[in-house]
Short mmCIF file of C-alpha atoms in Angstrom, two decimals:
data_model
loop_
_atom_site.label_atom_id
_atom_site.label_comp_id
_atom_site.label_asym_id
_atom_site.label_seq_id
_atom_site.Cartn_x
_atom_site.Cartn_y
_atom_site.Cartn_z
CA MET A 1 3.76 11.99 16.58
CA SER A 2 3.09 8.76 17.62
CA PRO A 3 6.54 7.70 19.42
CA ARG A 4 5.42 10.53 21.44
CA ALA A 5 1.73 9.07 22.10
CA ALA A 6 3.62 5.47 23.17
CA CYS A 7 5.92 7.37 24.94
CA ARG A 8 3.10 9.05 26.93
CA LEU A 9 0.98 5.85 27.44
CA GLU A 10 3.70 4.06 29.15
CA ALA A 11 4.32 7.09 30.90
CA LEU A 12 0.51 6.75 32.22
CA GLY A 13 1.56 3.02 33.14
CA PHE A 14 0.46 1.11 30.30
CA THR A 15 2.36 -2.03 29.74
CA GLU A 16 2.18 -3.39 26.37
CA VAL A 17 2.43 -0.34 23.79
CA TYR A 18 3.48 -0.68 20.24
CA ASP A 19 4.05 2.12 17.64
CA TYR A 20 3.15 1.37 14.26
CA VAL A 21 5.56 4.31 12.85
CA THR A 22 4.91 3.83 9.27
CA GLY A 23 1.19 4.40 10.13
CA LYS A 24 -1.69 5.68 7.82
CA ALA A 25 0.79 6.24 4.64
CA ASP A 26 1.74 2.91 5.04
CA TRP A 27 -2.00 1.27 5.44
CA LEU A 28 -3.07 3.22 2.42
CA ALA A 29 -0.10 2.49 0.09
CA ARG A 30 -0.99 -1.10 0.38
CA ALA A 31 -4.39 -0.69 -0.53
CA TRP A 32 -6.02 -2.04 2.55
CA PRO A 33 -9.70 -1.07 3.69
CA THR A 34 -10.53 1.94 5.47
CA ASP A 35 -13.30 3.39 7.41
CA SER A 36 -14.04 7.12 6.16
CA ASP A 37 -17.26 9.30 7.60
CA GLU A 38 -16.56 11.54 4.80
CA PRO A 39 -16.38 10.69 0.95
CA ARG A 40 -12.85 9.03 0.22
CA PRO A 41 -10.24 10.74 -1.62
CA ARG A 42 -9.96 8.94 -5.32
CA ARG A 43 -6.76 6.60 -5.93
CA ALA A 44 -4.89 4.82 -8.05
CA ALA A 45 -6.30 1.74 -6.32
CA ASP A 46 -9.47 2.81 -7.65
CA LEU A 47 -8.05 1.94 -11.30
CA LEU A 48 -6.27 -0.95 -10.38
CA ARG A 49 -6.58 -3.86 -13.40
CA HIS A 50 -5.71 -7.27 -12.03
CA ASP A 51 -5.52 -8.91 -15.69
CA VAL A 52 -1.58 -8.26 -16.42
CA ALA A 53 0.12 -11.22 -17.34
CA THR A 54 2.81 -12.70 -14.53
CA ALA A 55 6.27 -15.13 -15.04
CA ASP A 56 8.06 -16.82 -12.60
CA LEU A 57 11.57 -16.08 -12.87
CA HIS A 58 12.38 -19.15 -13.69
CA GLU A 59 10.09 -19.55 -16.42
CA ARG A 60 11.01 -20.23 -19.88
CA ILE A 61 9.78 -18.08 -22.54
CA ALA A 62 8.07 -19.86 -24.81
CA ASP A 63 5.94 -21.18 -21.69
CA VAL A 64 5.37 -17.19 -21.00
CA LEU A 65 4.71 -15.95 -24.64
CA PRO A 66 1.47 -17.32 -25.48
CA ARG A 67 0.23 -15.41 -22.37
CA VAL A 68 1.97 -11.97 -23.53
CA HIS A 69 0.45 -12.42 -27.15
CA ALA A 70 -2.82 -12.80 -25.48
CA SER A 71 -2.53 -9.52 -23.02
CA PRO A 72 -4.01 -6.72 -24.09
CA TYR A 73 -0.77 -4.65 -22.46
CA GLY A 74 1.89 -6.14 -24.35
CA PHE A 75 3.91 -7.26 -21.34
CA ALA A 76 4.57 -9.71 -18.36
CA LEU A 77 5.60 -9.22 -15.13
CA VAL A 78 7.84 -11.29 -13.36
CA THR A 79 7.37 -11.91 -9.82
CA SER A 80 8.83 -13.87 -7.25
CA ARG A 81 6.65 -17.13 -5.62
CA GLY A 82 5.46 -14.28 -2.85
CA GLY A 83 4.60 -12.00 -5.21
CA VAL A 84 7.23 -9.21 -5.34
CA LEU A 85 7.94 -7.49 -8.45
CA LEU A 86 11.27 -8.49 -9.95
CA GLY A 87 11.05 -7.70 -13.64
CA ARG A 88 9.17 -6.58 -17.05
CA LEU A 89 9.28 -9.25 -19.96
CA ARG A 90 8.72 -6.95 -23.48
CA ARG A 91 6.93 -9.15 -25.99
CA ALA A 92 9.27 -7.55 -28.88
CA THR A 93 11.67 -8.84 -27.00
CA LEU A 94 10.58 -12.10 -26.50
CA ASP A 95 10.38 -13.56 -30.35
CA GLY A 96 13.69 -15.88 -30.67
CA GLU A 97 14.16 -16.29 -27.46
CA PRO A 98 12.25 -19.35 -26.73
CA ALA A 99 14.69 -21.77 -24.60
CA ALA A 100 15.64 -18.38 -22.62
CA THR A 101 14.12 -18.32 -18.79
CA ALA A 102 12.34 -15.47 -17.86
CA GLU A 103 15.45 -14.05 -15.78
CA GLN A 104 17.36 -14.06 -18.28
CA VAL A 105 15.57 -11.76 -20.63
CA MET A 106 13.50 -9.59 -18.54
CA GLU A 107 14.09 -5.80 -17.53
CA PRO A 108 14.84 -5.88 -14.18
CA GLY A 109 13.39 -3.00 -11.57
CA PRO A 110 10.66 -1.64 -13.65
CA SER A 111 9.52 1.57 -12.29
CA THR A 112 6.23 1.37 -9.87
CA ILE A 113 3.96 3.36 -8.39
CA ARG A 114 2.08 2.96 -4.97
CA PRO A 115 -2.20 2.85 -4.98
CA ASP A 116 -2.62 5.91 -2.96
CA THR A 117 -1.10 8.05 -5.80
CA GLU A 118 -3.61 10.36 -6.89
CA PRO A 119 -5.36 10.08 -10.20
CA ALA A 120 -4.88 13.44 -11.86
CA ALA A 121 -1.10 13.45 -11.01
CA LEU A 122 -0.59 10.24 -11.97
CA ALA A 123 -2.16 10.53 -15.49
CA ARG A 124 -0.04 14.23 -15.72
CA ARG A 125 3.18 11.80 -15.34
CA MET A 126 2.38 9.26 -17.77
CA ARG A 127 1.90 11.69 -20.33
CA GLU A 128 5.00 13.37 -19.68
CA ARG A 129 6.91 10.49 -19.45
CA LYS A 130 4.65 8.66 -22.19
CA LEU A 131 3.93 5.85 -20.55
CA THR A 132 0.27 4.15 -21.42
CA THR A 133 0.15 1.46 -18.07
CA ALA A 134 2.03 2.08 -14.75
CA VAL A 135 3.03 -0.87 -12.63
CA VAL A 136 1.47 -0.97 -8.54
CA THR A 137 3.42 -2.30 -5.93
CA ASP A 138 2.50 -1.94 -2.43
CA PRO A 139 6.11 -1.08 -0.03
CA ASP A 140 6.84 -4.62 0.01
CA GLY A 141 7.60 -4.41 -3.82
CA VAL A 142 4.32 -7.01 -4.01
CA LEU A 143 2.52 -6.72 -6.86
CA LEU A 144 -1.00 -5.29 -7.08
CA GLY A 145 -1.60 -4.47 -10.04
CA ILE A 146 -1.71 -2.26 -13.10
CA VAL A 147 -3.39 0.80 -14.14
CA THR A 148 -4.00 2.16 -17.78
CA LEU A 149 -3.79 6.06 -18.59
CA ALA A 150 -6.59 5.46 -21.06
CA ASP A 151 -8.64 4.51 -17.52
CA LEU A 152 -7.17 7.46 -15.95
CA ASP A 153 -8.59 9.70 -18.62
CA GLN A 154 -11.98 7.79 -18.42
CA ARG A 155 -12.44 8.52 -15.10
CA GLU A 156 -10.48 11.32 -14.41
CA PRO A 157 -11.10 13.88 -17.30
CA MET B 1 9.72 0.08 26.10
CA THR B 2 7.63 0.72 23.03
CA SER B 3 8.25 -1.38 20.58
CA SER B 4 8.30 -0.49 16.37
CA VAL B 5 6.01 -3.14 14.73
CA ASP B 6 5.26 -3.14 10.69
CA ALA B 7 1.75 -3.96 8.64
CA HIS B 8 1.85 -7.28 8.99
CA ARG B 9 2.94 -7.36 12.69
CA LEU B 10 0.08 -4.92 13.57
CA ARG B 11 -2.81 -7.23 11.82
CA GLU B 12 -1.43 -10.06 13.95
CA LEU B 13 -1.55 -7.80 16.82
CA LEU B 14 -5.68 -6.37 16.13
CA ALA B 15 -6.19 -10.46 15.40
CA ALA B 16 -5.27 -10.82 19.02
CA GLY B 17 -7.53 -8.48 20.68
CA ALA B 18 -4.64 -4.86 20.79
CA GLN B 19 -6.72 -1.80 21.05
CA LEU B 20 -5.78 0.72 17.90
CA VAL B 21 -5.21 4.52 18.27
CA GLU B 22 -5.42 6.96 15.62
CA VAL B 23 -3.44 9.90 17.21
CA LEU B 24 -3.87 12.80 14.18
CA PRO B 25 -6.23 14.94 15.16
CA GLU B 26 -9.93 14.44 14.99
CA ALA B 27 -10.79 15.99 11.26
CA GLU B 28 -8.14 13.78 9.79
CA PHE B 29 -9.16 10.47 12.00
CA HIS B 30 -12.90 11.67 10.16
CA GLU B 31 -11.48 11.35 6.67
CA GLU B 32 -10.04 8.31 6.92
CA HIS B 33 -8.82 5.93 9.18
CA ILE B 34 -7.87 2.43 10.05
CA PRO B 35 -11.13 -0.15 10.50
CA GLY B 36 -11.40 -0.23 14.40
CA ALA B 37 -9.16 2.44 15.45
CA ILE B 38 -10.36 4.94 17.93
CA ASN B 39 -9.20 8.81 17.97
CA ILE B 40 -7.62 10.38 20.23
CA PRO B 41 -5.36 13.16 19.36
CA LEU B 42 -1.76 13.72 20.89
CA LYS B 43 -3.05 16.97 22.16
CA GLN B 44 -5.41 15.56 24.38
CA LEU B 45 -3.92 12.31 25.42
CA ASP B 46 -3.87 12.28 29.22
CA ALA B 47 -4.98 10.47 31.74
CA SER B 48 -8.63 11.05 31.65
CA THR B 49 -8.53 10.23 27.91
CA ALA B 50 -6.78 7.38 28.15
CA GLN B 51 -9.59 5.95 30.47
CA LEU B 52 -10.57 5.00 26.78
CA LEU B 53 -7.99 1.77 26.83
CA ASP B 54 -8.45 -0.54 28.69
CA PRO B 55 -4.91 -1.09 30.52
CA ALA B 56 -4.66 -4.82 30.77
CA ARG B 57 -4.66 -5.22 26.63
CA ALA B 58 -1.74 -4.30 24.44
CA VAL B 59 -2.37 -0.55 22.46
CA VAL B 60 -0.92 0.17 19.19
CA VAL B 61 -0.70 3.65 18.37
CA TYR B 62 -0.61 5.84 14.84
CA CYS B 63 -0.38 8.57 13.05
CA TRP B 64 0.50 9.42 9.78
CA ASP B 65 3.95 8.54 9.05
CA GLY B 66 5.28 8.34 12.70
CA LEU B 67 6.81 12.46 12.28
#
């Protein structure tokens, strides 16, 4: 629809026309603010937790482990310097690997969801897959946080 | 020729004073829209409604996902 609108504006004499092709779907998937004249639909972004432990790709496990042990979630997420999600470090696999780097022992490419996911549907999917947490990234792969099934159940009975 | 822009370039254009137009139907615009956008539904986009825009400034259009 927007390519046709852009073409129409050019035909009407506008000389500097841009098309944000990925549109509102992309904007919402980044959890960027919106304006609304009506109650906004609930989204996973409303339940986002930002207290997940993170690690740099080249960080030693000995340095990461205390953060993982202190984390209520039992894992850390490995990110690039730009915040892009690269892998997951599970507590159970880290003991006995103090000299390894996060890159060497991480599980690469963890599954993610977008922040505009509908909470009830997300809770169903997590239950089906026996998951207690879901990792949330934006369309560029940047880590935004996590959502827990407990929070979904509490807020979306 | 229209240029496609991503979300980051869109923000730069808006910061530089570009006008933002959502071309989805009115109900969808009222439900939720990008801050600063005005609504000119595609079906109503003509010489008359285009007068809401300043032709001397950049215009960025968007819908749901380009389709």
